[in-house]
PDB file of C-alpha atoms and ligand atoms in Angstrom:
ATOM      1  CA  UNK V   7     -24.675-100.687  89.255  1.00  0.00           C
ATOM      2  CA  UNK V   8     -23.669-102.602  92.293  1.00  0.00           C
ATOM      3  CA  UNK V   9     -26.485-100.805  94.379  1.00  0.00           C
ATOM      4  CA  UNK V  10     -29.121-101.950  92.129  1.00  0.00           C
ATOM      5  CA  UNK V  11     -31.006-105.250  92.694  1.00  0.00           C
ATOM      6  CA  UNK V  12     -32.160-107.403  89.777  1.00  0.00           C
ATOM      7  CA  UNK V  13     -35.781-106.452  90.792  1.00  0.00           C
ATOM      8  CA  UNK V  14     -34.860-102.782  90.633  1.00  0.00           C
ATOM      9  CA  UNK V  15     -33.157-103.329  87.268  1.00  0.00           C
ATOM     10  CA  UNK V  16     -36.378-105.043  86.020  1.00  0.00           C
ATOM     11  CA  UNK V  17     -38.579-102.267  87.431  1.00  0.00           C
ATOM     12  CA  UNK V  18     -36.470 -99.781  85.450  1.00  0.00           C
ATOM     13  CA  UNK V  19     -36.410-101.742  82.126  1.00  0.00           C
ATOM     14  CA  UNK V  20     -40.416-102.376  82.339  1.00  0.00           C
ATOM     15  CA  UNK V  21     -40.864 -98.582  82.932  1.00  0.00           C
ATOM     16  CA  UNK V  22     -38.522 -97.624  80.064  1.00  0.00           C
ATOM     17  CA  UNK V  23     -40.675-100.003  77.609  1.00  0.00           C
ATOM     18  CA  UNK V  24     -43.788 -98.480  79.167  1.00  0.00           C
ATOM     19  CA  UNK V  25     -42.520 -94.973  78.142  1.00  0.00           C
ATOM     20  CA  UNK V  26     -41.315 -96.257  74.750  1.00  0.00           C
ATOM     21  CA  UNK V  27     -44.883 -97.833  73.964  1.00  0.00           C
ATOM     22  CA  UNK V  28     -46.654 -94.782  75.141  1.00  0.00           C
ATOM     23  CA  UNK V  29     -48.446 -96.858  77.773  1.00  0.00           C
ATOM     24  CA  UNK V  30     -47.562 -94.197  80.340  1.00  0.00           C
ATOM     25  CA  UNK V  31     -46.572 -90.603  80.288  1.00  0.00           C
ATOM     26  CA  UNK V  32     -45.401 -88.174  83.079  1.00  0.00           C
ATOM     27  CA  UNK V  33     -45.575 -84.379  83.500  1.00  0.00           C
ATOM     28  CA  UNK V  34     -42.751 -82.993  85.612  1.00  0.00           C
ATOM     29  CA  UNK V  35     -43.085 -79.499  84.591  1.00  0.00           C
ATOM     30  CA  UNK V  36     -42.343 -78.032  87.967  1.00  0.00           C
ATOM     31  CA  UNK V  37     -38.997 -79.941  88.191  1.00  0.00           C
ATOM     32  CA  UNK V  38     -35.581 -78.305  87.075  1.00  0.00           C
ATOM     33  CA  UNK V  39     -32.740 -80.442  85.709  1.00  0.00           C
ATOM     34  CA  UNK V  40     -29.262 -79.452  85.287  1.00  0.00           C
ATOM     35  CA  UNK V  41     -26.693 -81.728  83.354  1.00  0.00           C
ATOM     36  CA  UNK V  42     -23.238 -81.007  84.629  1.00  0.00           C
ATOM     37  CA  UNK V  43     -20.680 -82.687  81.921  1.00  0.00           C
ATOM     38  CA  UNK V  44     -17.133 -82.168  82.943  1.00  0.00           C
ATOM     39  CA  UNK V  45     -15.924 -84.627  80.318  1.00  0.00           C
ATOM     40  CA  UNK V  46     -17.149 -84.589  76.493  1.00  0.00           C
ATOM     41  CA  UNK V  47     -20.219 -86.409  75.388  1.00  0.00           C
ATOM     42  CA  UNK V  48     -22.616 -86.727  72.596  1.00  0.00           C
ATOM     43  CA  UNK V  49     -24.989 -89.505  73.228  1.00  0.00           C
ATOM     44  CA  UNK V  50     -25.489 -89.321  77.059  1.00  0.00           C
ATOM     45  CA  UNK V  51     -25.634 -85.504  77.448  1.00  0.00           C
ATOM     46  CA  UNK V  52     -28.100 -85.308  74.414  1.00  0.00           C
ATOM     47  CA  UNK V  53     -30.054 -88.433  75.626  1.00  0.00           C
ATOM     48  CA  UNK V  54     -30.552 -86.920  79.166  1.00  0.00           C
ATOM     49  CA  UNK V  55     -31.738 -83.621  77.520  1.00  0.00           C
ATOM     50  CA  UNK V  56     -34.362 -85.328  75.284  1.00  0.00           C
ATOM     51  CA  UNK V  57     -35.554 -87.435  78.384  1.00  0.00           C
ATOM     52  CA  UNK V  58     -35.919 -84.505  80.487  1.00  0.00           C
ATOM     53  CA  UNK V  59     -37.763 -82.627  77.723  1.00  0.00           C
ATOM     54  CA  UNK V  60     -40.120 -85.467  77.300  1.00  0.00           C
ATOM     55  CA  UNK V  61     -40.878 -85.539  80.967  1.00  0.00           C
ATOM     56  CA  UNK V  62     -41.689 -81.895  80.678  1.00  0.00           C
ATOM     57  CA  UNK V  63     -38.889 -80.678  82.819  1.00  0.00           C
ATOM     58  CA  UNK V  64     -37.090 -77.207  82.877  1.00  0.00           C
ATOM     59  CA  UNK V  65     -33.391 -77.545  81.894  1.00  0.00           C
ATOM     60  CA  UNK V  66     -30.926 -75.066  83.378  1.00  0.00           C
ATOM     61  CA  UNK V  67     -27.614 -74.693  81.308  1.00  0.00           C
ATOM     62  CA  UNK V  68     -24.418 -75.461  82.828  1.00  0.00           C
ATOM     63  CA  UNK V  69     -21.099 -75.247  80.803  1.00  0.00           C
ATOM     64  CA  UNK V  70     -18.230 -76.642  82.742  1.00  0.00           C
ATOM     65  CA  UNK V  71     -15.878 -74.831  80.771  1.00  0.00           C
ATOM     66  CA  UNK V  72     -17.072 -71.473  81.919  1.00  0.00           C
ATOM     67  CA  UNK V  73     -18.087 -72.242  85.505  1.00  0.00           C
ATOM     68  CA  UNK V  74     -16.778 -71.344  88.782  1.00  0.00           C
ATOM     69  CA  UNK V  75     -15.230 -74.818  89.112  1.00  0.00           C
ATOM     70  CA  UNK V  76     -12.416 -73.140  87.127  1.00  0.00           C
ATOM     71  CA  UNK V  77     -11.864 -70.820  90.112  1.00  0.00           C
ATOM     72  CA  UNK V  78     -11.408 -73.803  92.406  1.00  0.00           C
ATOM     73  CA  UNK V  79     -14.977 -74.138  93.514  1.00  0.00           C
ATOM     74  CA  UNK V  80     -15.512 -77.933  94.695  1.00  0.00           C
ATOM     75  CA  UNK V  81     -18.071 -80.113  93.161  1.00  0.00           C
ATOM     76  CA  UNK V  82     -19.989 -80.342  96.401  1.00  0.00           C
ATOM     77  CA  UNK V  83     -20.164 -76.576  96.630  1.00  0.00           C
ATOM     78  CA  UNK V  84     -21.281 -76.447  92.865  1.00  0.00           C
ATOM     79  CA  UNK V  85     -24.060 -78.888  93.586  1.00  0.00           C
ATOM     80  CA  UNK V  86     -25.157 -77.462  96.862  1.00  0.00           C
ATOM     81  CA  UNK V  87     -25.339 -73.893  94.926  1.00  0.00           C
ATOM     82  CA  UNK V  88     -27.688 -75.237  92.236  1.00  0.00           C
ATOM     83  CA  UNK V  89     -29.765 -77.249  94.846  1.00  0.00           C
ATOM     84  CA  UNK V  90     -30.347 -73.927  96.833  1.00  0.00           C
ATOM     85  CA  UNK V  91     -31.596 -72.300  93.771  1.00  0.00           C
ATOM     86  CA  UNK V  92     -34.225 -75.078  93.390  1.00  0.00           C
ATOM     87  CA  UNK V  93     -32.584 -77.459  90.834  1.00  0.00           C
ATOM     88  CA  UNK V  94     -34.072 -80.950  91.553  1.00  0.00           C
ATOM     89  CA  UNK V  95     -31.807 -83.000  89.652  1.00  0.00           C
ATOM     90  CA  UNK V  96     -28.114 -82.930  88.557  1.00  0.00           C
ATOM     91  CA  UNK V  97     -26.704 -85.275  86.108  1.00  0.00           C
ATOM     92  CA  UNK V  98     -23.147 -85.541  86.327  1.00  0.00           C
ATOM     93  CA  UNK V  99     -20.214 -86.884  84.048  1.00  0.00           C
ATOM     94  CA  UNK V 100     -16.852 -86.464  85.526  1.00  0.00           C
ATOM     95  CA  UNK V 101     -13.190 -87.636  84.446  1.00  0.00           C
ATOM     96  CA  UNK V 102     -12.614 -88.408  87.931  1.00  0.00           C
ATOM     97  CA  UNK V 103     -13.444 -92.099  89.094  1.00  0.00           C
ATOM     98  CA  UNK V 104     -16.013 -92.144  91.867  1.00  0.00           C
ATOM     99  CA  UNK V 105     -16.536 -88.294  91.882  1.00  0.00           C
ATOM    100  CA  UNK V 106     -19.792 -88.955  93.648  1.00  0.00           C
ATOM    101  CA  UNK V 107     -17.933 -90.030  96.777  1.00  0.00           C
ATOM    102  CA  UNK V 108     -17.600 -86.391  97.532  1.00  0.00           C
ATOM    103  CA  UNK V 109     -21.324 -85.767  97.513  1.00  0.00           C
ATOM    104  CA  UNK V 110     -22.628 -88.834  99.123  1.00  0.00           C
ATOM    105  CA  UNK V 111     -23.630 -88.808 103.018  1.00  0.00           C
ATOM    106  CA  UNK V 112     -23.388 -84.714 102.634  1.00  0.00           C
ATOM    107  CA  UNK V 113     -26.410 -82.328 103.274  1.00  0.00           C
ATOM    108  CA  UNK V 114     -27.736 -82.622  99.833  1.00  0.00           C
ATOM    109  CA  UNK V 115     -31.392 -83.172  98.978  1.00  0.00           C
ATOM    110  CA  UNK V 116     -31.026 -82.838  95.136  1.00  0.00           C
ATOM    111  CA  UNK V 117     -31.402 -86.064  93.115  1.00  0.00           C
ATOM    112  CA  UNK V 118     -27.976 -87.213  91.447  1.00  0.00           C
ATOM    113  CA  UNK V 119     -27.415 -89.369  88.518  1.00  0.00           C
ATOM    114  CA  UNK V 120     -23.886 -90.636  87.595  1.00  0.00           C
ATOM    115  CA  UNK V 121     -23.624 -90.132  83.678  1.00  0.00           C
ATOM    116  CA  UNK V 122     -20.135 -91.779  83.777  1.00  0.00           C
ATOM    117  CA  UNK V 123     -17.148 -91.384  86.127  1.00  0.00           C
ATOM    118  CA  UNK V 124     -13.855 -91.692  84.718  1.00  0.00           C
ATOM    119  CA  UNK V 125     -12.876 -95.312  84.175  1.00  0.00           C
ATOM    120  CA  UNK V 126     -15.496 -96.382  86.829  1.00  0.00           C
ATOM    121  CA  UNK V 127     -18.881 -96.870  86.041  1.00  0.00           C
ATOM    122  CA  UNK V 128     -21.657 -95.829  83.475  1.00  0.00           C
ATOM    123  CA  UNK V 129     -25.096 -96.827  85.009  1.00  0.00           C
ATOM    124  CA  UNK V 130     -27.376 -95.313  82.409  1.00  0.00           C
ATOM    125  CA  UNK V 131     -25.572 -96.949  79.490  1.00  0.00           C
ATOM    126  CA  UNK V 132     -25.460-100.310  81.286  1.00  0.00           C
ATOM    127  CA  UNK V 133     -29.267 -99.975  81.823  1.00  0.00           C
ATOM    128  CA  UNK V 134     -30.132 -99.075  78.314  1.00  0.00           C
ATOM    129  CA  UNK V 135     -27.864-101.956  77.257  1.00  0.00           C
ATOM    130  CA  UNK V 136     -29.840-104.322  79.400  1.00  0.00           C
ATOM    131  CA  UNK V 137     -33.149-102.880  77.999  1.00  0.00           C
ATOM    132  CA  UNK V 138     -32.006-103.397  74.572  1.00  0.00           C
ATOM    133  CA  UNK V 139     -30.845-107.182  75.339  1.00  0.00           C
ATOM    134  CA  UNK V 140     -34.319-107.750  77.178  1.00  0.00           C
ATOM    135  CA  UNK V 141     -36.426-106.133  74.488  1.00  0.00           C
ATOM    136  CA  UNK V 142     -34.538-108.547  71.820  1.00  0.00           C
ATOM    137  CA  UNK V 143     -34.302-111.880  73.975  1.00  0.00           C
ATOM    138  CA  UNK V 144     -36.863-111.299  76.961  1.00  0.00           C
ATOM    139  CA  UNK V 145     -34.578-112.871  79.358  1.00  0.00           C
ATOM    140  CA  UNK V 146     -30.945-112.670  80.605  1.00  0.00           C
ATOM    141  CA  UNK V 147     -30.459-116.116  82.325  1.00  0.00           C
ATOM    142  CA  UNK V 148     -28.116-118.237  80.113  1.00  0.00           C
ATOM    143  CA  UNK V 149     -27.444-115.608  77.437  1.00  0.00           C
ATOM    144  CA  UNK V 150     -23.834-115.791  76.458  1.00  0.00           C
ATOM    145  CA  UNK V 151     -22.174-112.170  76.193  1.00  0.00           C
ATOM    146  CA  UNK V 152     -18.815-111.294  74.690  1.00  0.00           C
ATOM    147  CA  UNK V 153     -17.348-107.975  75.585  1.00  0.00           C
ATOM    148  CA  UNK V 154     -14.473-107.238  73.367  1.00  0.00           C
ATOM    149  CA  UNK V 155     -12.067-104.269  73.461  1.00  0.00           C
ATOM    150  CA  UNK V 156     -10.585-101.862  75.747  1.00  0.00           C
ATOM    151  CA  UNK V 157     -11.783-103.509  78.887  1.00  0.00           C
ATOM    152  CA  UNK V 158      -9.250-101.574  81.139  1.00  0.00           C
ATOM    153  CA  UNK V 159     -10.502 -98.200  80.432  1.00  0.00           C
ATOM    154  CA  UNK V 160     -14.173 -98.851  79.824  1.00  0.00           C
ATOM    155  CA  UNK V 161     -16.844 -97.552  82.551  1.00  0.00           C
ATOM    156  CA  UNK V 162     -19.126 -99.668  80.421  1.00  0.00           C
ATOM    157  CA  UNK V 163     -17.422-102.949  80.615  1.00  0.00           C
ATOM    158  CA  UNK V 164     -17.288-102.675  84.334  1.00  0.00           C
ATOM    159  CA  UNK V 165     -20.966-101.848  84.784  1.00  0.00           C
ATOM    160  CA  UNK V 166     -22.204-104.331  82.008  1.00  0.00           C
ATOM    161  CA  UNK V 167     -20.145-107.228  83.174  1.00  0.00           C
ATOM    162  CA  UNK V 168     -21.472-106.820  86.648  1.00  0.00           C
ATOM    163  CA  UNK V 169     -25.020-106.317  86.005  1.00  0.00           C
ATOM    164  CA  UNK V 170     -25.079-109.158  83.272  1.00  0.00           C
ATOM    165  CA  UNK V 171     -23.421-111.585  85.710  1.00  0.00           C
ATOM    166  CA  UNK V 172     -25.871-110.746  88.367  1.00  0.00           C
ATOM    167  CA  UNK V 173     -28.863-111.380  85.940  1.00  0.00           C
ATOM    168  CA  UNK V 174     -27.495-114.687  84.906  1.00  0.00           C
ATOM    169  CA  UNK V 175     -25.750-114.087  81.779  1.00  0.00           C
ATOM    170  CA  UNK V 176     -22.512-115.780  81.072  1.00  0.00           C
ATOM    171  CA  UNK V 177     -19.893-113.004  80.346  1.00  0.00           C
ATOM    172  CA  UNK V 178     -16.695-113.729  78.254  1.00  0.00           C
ATOM    173  CA  UNK V 179     -13.892-111.211  77.102  1.00  0.00           C
ATOM    174  CA  UNK V 180     -11.867-110.503  74.151  1.00  0.00           C
ATOM    175  CA  UNK V 181      -9.277-107.899  73.023  1.00  0.00           C
ATOM    176  CA  UNK V 182      -5.652-107.401  74.104  1.00  0.00           C
ATOM    177  CA  UNK V 183      -4.694-109.574  77.131  1.00  0.00           C
ATOM    178  CA  UNK V 184      -3.162-106.643  78.777  1.00  0.00           C
ATOM    179  CA  UNK V 185      -6.592-105.111  79.209  1.00  0.00           C
ATOM    180  CA  UNK V 186      -8.024-108.248  81.024  1.00  0.00           C
ATOM    181  CA  UNK V 187      -7.313-107.521  84.561  1.00  0.00           C
ATOM    182  CA  UNK V 188      -8.178-109.647  87.647  1.00  0.00           C
ATOM    183  CA  UNK V 189     -11.351-107.898  87.964  1.00  0.00           C
ATOM    184  CA  UNK V 190     -12.410-109.454  84.553  1.00  0.00           C
ATOM    185  CA  UNK V 191     -10.712-112.794  85.161  1.00  0.00           C
ATOM    186  CA  UNK V 192     -13.185-113.034  88.109  1.00  0.00           C
ATOM    187  CA  UNK V 193     -16.220-112.956  85.899  1.00  0.00           C
ATOM    188  CA  UNK V 194     -15.205-114.988  82.644  1.00  0.00           C
ATOM    189  CA  UNK V 195     -12.724-116.388  80.526  1.00  0.00           C
ATOM    190  CA  UNK V 196     -10.612-114.547  77.655  1.00  0.00           C
ATOM    191  CA  UNK V 197     -11.361-116.033  74.266  1.00  0.00           C
ATOM    192  CA  UNK V 198     -10.211-115.175  70.806  1.00  0.00           C
ATOM    193  CA  UNK V 199     -12.424-113.068  68.639  1.00  0.00           C
ATOM    194  CA  UNK V 200     -13.429-115.797  66.104  1.00  0.00           C
ATOM    195  CA  UNK V 201     -14.570-117.994  68.976  1.00  0.00           C
ATOM    196  CA  UNK V 202     -16.578-115.122  70.361  1.00  0.00           C
ATOM    197  CA  UNK V 203     -18.132-114.623  67.093  1.00  0.00           C
ATOM    198  CA  UNK V 204     -19.297-118.224  66.555  1.00  0.00           C
ATOM    199  CA  UNK V 205     -20.595-118.745  70.269  1.00  0.00           C
ATOM    200  CA  UNK V 206     -21.979-115.668  71.629  1.00  0.00           C
ATOM    201  CA  UNK V 207     -25.494-114.411  71.494  1.00  0.00           C
ATOM    202  CA  UNK V 208     -24.378-110.781  72.011  1.00  0.00           C
ATOM    203  CA  UNK V 209     -21.064-109.629  70.903  1.00  0.00           C
ATOM    204  CA  UNK V 210     -20.503-106.126  72.502  1.00  0.00           C
ATOM    205  CA  UNK V 211     -17.731-103.990  71.104  1.00  0.00           C
ATOM    206  CA  UNK V 212     -15.800-101.334  73.010  1.00  0.00           C
ATOM    207  CA  UNK V 213     -13.823 -98.404  71.535  1.00  0.00           C
ATOM    208  CA  UNK V 214     -10.050 -98.143  72.003  1.00  0.00           C
ATOM    209  CA  UNK V 215      -9.903 -95.131  74.477  1.00  0.00           C
ATOM    210  CA  UNK V 216      -6.862 -93.428  72.925  1.00  0.00           C
ATOM    211  CA  UNK V 217      -7.319 -90.424  75.559  1.00  0.00           C
ATOM    212  CA  UNK V 218      -6.625 -92.662  78.355  1.00  0.00           C
ATOM    213  CA  UNK V 219      -3.725 -94.557  77.000  1.00  0.00           C
ATOM    214  CA  UNK V 220      -0.189 -93.719  77.982  1.00  0.00           C
ATOM    215  CA  UNK V 221       2.076 -91.912  75.117  1.00  0.00           C
ATOM    216  CA  UNK V 222       3.808 -95.027  74.504  1.00  0.00           C
ATOM    217  CA  UNK V 223       0.843 -97.229  74.117  1.00  0.00           C
ATOM    218  CA  UNK V 224      -0.625 -94.673  71.602  1.00  0.00           C
ATOM    219  CA  UNK V 225       2.728 -94.625  69.808  1.00  0.00           C
ATOM    220  CA  UNK V 226       2.856 -98.340  69.638  1.00  0.00           C
ATOM    221  CA  UNK V 227      -0.760 -99.071  68.681  1.00  0.00           C
ATOM    222  CA  UNK V 228      -1.425-100.081  65.203  1.00  0.00           C
ATOM    223  CA  UNK V 229      -5.070 -99.682  63.751  1.00  0.00           C
ATOM    224  CA  UNK V 230      -4.370-102.175  61.030  1.00  0.00           C
ATOM    225  CA  UNK V 231      -3.179-104.988  63.447  1.00  0.00           C
ATOM    226  CA  UNK V 232      -5.623-104.239  65.981  1.00  0.00           C
ATOM    227  CA  UNK V 233      -8.483-104.505  63.468  1.00  0.00           C
ATOM    228  CA  UNK V 234      -7.265-107.658  61.979  1.00  0.00           C
ATOM    229  CA  UNK V 235      -6.857-109.304  65.286  1.00  0.00           C
ATOM    230  CA  UNK V 236      -9.956-107.913  67.233  1.00  0.00           C
ATOM    231  CA  UNK V 237     -12.046-105.951  64.688  1.00  0.00           C
ATOM    232  CA  UNK V 238     -15.526-107.129  63.655  1.00  0.00           C
ATOM    233  CA  UNK V 239     -15.770-107.216  59.665  1.00  0.00           C
ATOM    234  CA  UNK V 240     -18.391-108.932  57.673  1.00  0.00           C
ATOM    235  CA  UNK V 241     -16.264-112.189  57.582  1.00  0.00           C
ATOM    236  CA  UNK V 242     -16.673-112.347  61.431  1.00  0.00           C
ATOM    237  CA  UNK V 243     -20.384-111.332  61.175  1.00  0.00           C
ATOM    238  CA  UNK V 244     -21.005-114.174  59.033  1.00  0.00           C
ATOM    239  CA  UNK V 245     -19.673-116.626  61.720  1.00  0.00           C
ATOM    240  CA  UNK V 246     -22.283-115.553  64.145  1.00  0.00           C
ATOM    241  CA  UNK V 247     -25.455-117.239  65.002  1.00  0.00           C
ATOM    242  CA  UNK V 248     -28.579-116.177  63.180  1.00  0.00           C
ATOM    243  CA  UNK V 249     -29.814-114.194  66.086  1.00  0.00           C
ATOM    244  CA  UNK V 250     -26.615-112.683  67.534  1.00  0.00           C
ATOM    245  CA  UNK V 251     -26.860-109.112  68.586  1.00  0.00           C
ATOM    246  CA  UNK V 252     -23.656-106.831  67.916  1.00  0.00           C
ATOM    247  CA  UNK V 253     -23.760-103.938  70.503  1.00  0.00           C
ATOM    248  CA  UNK V 254     -21.428-100.992  70.972  1.00  0.00           C
ATOM    249  CA  UNK V 255     -21.897 -97.945  73.364  1.00  0.00           C
ATOM    250  CA  UNK V 256     -20.226 -95.548  70.889  1.00  0.00           C
ATOM    251  CA  UNK V 257     -18.554 -93.417  69.844  1.00  0.00           C
ATOM    252  CA  UNK V 258     -17.338 -95.911  67.394  1.00  0.00           C
ATOM    253  CA  UNK V 259     -13.975 -96.046  65.659  1.00  0.00           C
ATOM    254  CA  UNK V 260     -14.889 -97.425  62.202  1.00  0.00           C
ATOM    255  CA  UNK V 261     -11.795 -99.351  60.974  1.00  0.00           C
ATOM    256  CA  UNK V 262     -10.603-100.000  64.419  1.00  0.00           C
ATOM    257  CA  UNK V 263     -13.109-102.158  66.373  1.00  0.00           C
ATOM    258  CA  UNK V 264     -15.720-102.333  63.757  1.00  0.00           C
ATOM    259  CA  UNK V 265     -15.898-102.306  60.169  1.00  0.00           C
ATOM    260  CA  UNK V 266     -17.812 -99.663  58.329  1.00  0.00           C
ATOM    261  CA  UNK V 267     -20.341-101.925  56.724  1.00  0.00           C
ATOM    262  CA  UNK V 268     -20.993-103.814  60.239  1.00  0.00           C
ATOM    263  CA  UNK V 269     -22.075-100.584  61.939  1.00  0.00           C
ATOM    264  CA  UNK V 270     -25.529-100.812  60.297  1.00  0.00           C
ATOM    265  CA  UNK V 271     -25.774-104.345  59.334  1.00  0.00           C
ATOM    266  CA  UNK V 272     -28.916-106.419  60.238  1.00  0.00           C
ATOM    267  CA  UNK V 273     -27.214-107.694  63.454  1.00  0.00           C
ATOM    268  CA  UNK V 274     -26.220-104.157  64.786  1.00  0.00           C
ATOM    269  CA  UNK V 275     -28.268-102.744  67.572  1.00  0.00           C
ATOM    270  CA  UNK V 276     -26.110 -99.800  67.877  1.00  0.00           C
ATOM    271  CA  UNK V 277     -28.562 -97.014  66.928  1.00  0.00           C
ATOM    272  CA  UNK V 278     -31.371 -99.044  68.913  1.00  0.00           C
ATOM    273  CA  UNK V 279     -29.141 -98.734  71.884  1.00  0.00           C
ATOM    274  CA  UNK V 280     -29.155 -94.896  71.522  1.00  0.00           C
ATOM    275  CA  UNK V 281     -33.011 -94.862  70.744  1.00  0.00           C
ATOM    276  CA  UNK V 282     -33.632 -96.874  74.114  1.00  0.00           C
ATOM    277  CA  UNK V 283     -31.351 -94.632  76.019  1.00  0.00           C
ATOM    278  CA  UNK V 284     -33.835 -91.873  75.992  1.00  0.00           C
ATOM    279  CA  UNK V 285     -36.573 -94.008  77.459  1.00  0.00           C
ATOM    280  CA  UNK V 286     -34.296 -95.619  80.034  1.00  0.00           C
ATOM    281  CA  UNK V 287     -33.159 -92.252  81.139  1.00  0.00           C
ATOM    282  CA  UNK V 288     -36.784 -91.165  81.350  1.00  0.00           C
ATOM    283  CA  UNK V 289     -37.312 -94.194  83.607  1.00  0.00           C
ATOM    284  CA  UNK V 290     -34.336 -93.355  85.772  1.00  0.00           C
ATOM    285  CA  UNK V 291     -35.470 -89.738  86.330  1.00  0.00           C
ATOM    286  CA  UNK V 292     -38.984 -90.833  86.865  1.00  0.00           C
ATOM    287  CA  UNK V 293     -38.169 -93.415  89.440  1.00  0.00           C
ATOM    288  CA  UNK V 294     -36.152 -90.653  91.249  1.00  0.00           C
ATOM    289  CA  UNK V 295     -38.551 -87.828  91.211  1.00  0.00           C
ATOM    290  CA  UNK V 296     -41.574 -88.339  89.027  1.00  0.00           C
ATOM    291  CA  UNK V 297     -45.302 -88.673  89.170  1.00  0.00           C
ATOM    292  CA  UNK V 298     -46.454 -91.231  86.771  1.00  0.00           C
ATOM    293  CA  UNK V 299     -49.738 -91.014  84.978  1.00  0.00           C
ATOM    294  CA  UNK V 300     -51.302 -94.081  83.361  1.00  0.00           C
ATOM    295  CA  UNK V 301     -53.061 -93.701  80.138  1.00  0.00           C
ATOM    296  CA  UNK V 302     -55.385 -96.661  80.448  1.00  0.00           C
ATOM    297  CA  UNK V 303     -56.020 -96.360  84.406  1.00  0.00           C
ATOM    298  CA  UNK V 304     -55.101 -92.967  85.972  1.00  0.00           C
ATOM    299  CA  UNK V 305     -55.778 -94.482  89.356  1.00  0.00           C
ATOM    300  CA  UNK V 306     -53.190 -97.089  88.944  1.00  0.00           C
ATOM    301  CA  UNK V 307     -50.129 -96.567  90.951  1.00  0.00           C
ATOM    302  CA  UNK V 308     -46.747 -98.551  90.954  1.00  0.00           C
ATOM    303  CA  UNK V 309     -44.436 -99.066  93.713  1.00  0.00           C
ATOM    304  CA  UNK V 310     -40.744 -98.619  92.695  1.00  0.00           C
ATOM    305  CA  UNK V 311     -38.193 -99.711  94.967  1.00  0.00           C
ATOM    306  CA  UNK V 312     -35.350 -97.307  93.867  1.00  0.00           C
ATOM    307  CA  UNK V 313     -35.714 -94.092  95.498  1.00  0.00           C
TER     308      UNK V 313
HETATM  309  N1  LIG C  46     -21.957 -94.002  75.060  1.00  0.00           N
HETATM  310  C1  LIG C  46     -21.580 -92.699  75.523  1.00  0.00           C
HETATM  311  O1  LIG C  46     -21.445 -92.628  76.775  1.00  0.00           O
HETATM  312  O2  LIG C  46     -21.348 -91.935  74.575  1.00  0.00           O
HETATM  313  P1  LIG C  46     -20.952 -90.255  74.927  1.00  0.00           P
HETATM  314  O3  LIG C  46     -19.579 -90.247  75.467  1.00  0.00           O
HETATM  315  O4  LIG C  46     -21.076 -89.578  73.643  1.00  0.00           O
HETATM  316  O5  LIG C  46     -21.896 -89.801  75.901  1.00  0.00           O
END
């Protein structure tokens, strides 16, 4: 996200909204996409598949569990291999932070999208979050955002906190103090969850990432006490302002950071985020490699800064 200017972010949001409204369409039927997921995913993987299909792209299967990576092939050699066969776009999720550093500055022409690196960044999630916020409020400047949960292990927290701050929102944090590291201290204060619920325009919840916690942290973790202190239930929803949005990148842990009846309550945008994710991913792919066609004015062309 740190490579994107605010102008580029707005271009992506507007393009995604144009795809969503049907104002523009695109045909990339001569392009090949491969989604390389070295870490589990439901939303991001499926969303990129739907986005690629809507853009008319041909999708080439890749099964990380049965690839030659398991014989010691490097990520670079894997990507160079599929590029040489004509794949135009590689969407990569990897458990290693900054996996992409192995690929940058190398002899590659293929387009790359980071679909989440370890505990680093999750740019497509961040961009769909920004689209969902912009669609609801129409601006970012001055919005109060509270990010509550496992900040330490969340790539979404890193990406969203950085992007929202750059766009003029005021970002605050909640959850276990141990997860509130110097990186977040430099961005905004830590507040208790009741205060965040009363004051924020956007309450963004994060899952406790048990798979990234140490064994002793998992042993000491109590769902009940976490939910009581940091979880959002209807009592806390009722403390919120009338137009507060509740967001969560999902997967959600019901009864840990969010109560069952909050997941689909009228303040929840969780499934809207998933819906918008398809259009934002279309916008990302289109910006990298597409040819846009405008329904109303076929000769119209737009300049997109991101290449
Ligand atoms: N939000 C998100 O990244 O979900 P997945 O891990 O299911 O892709």
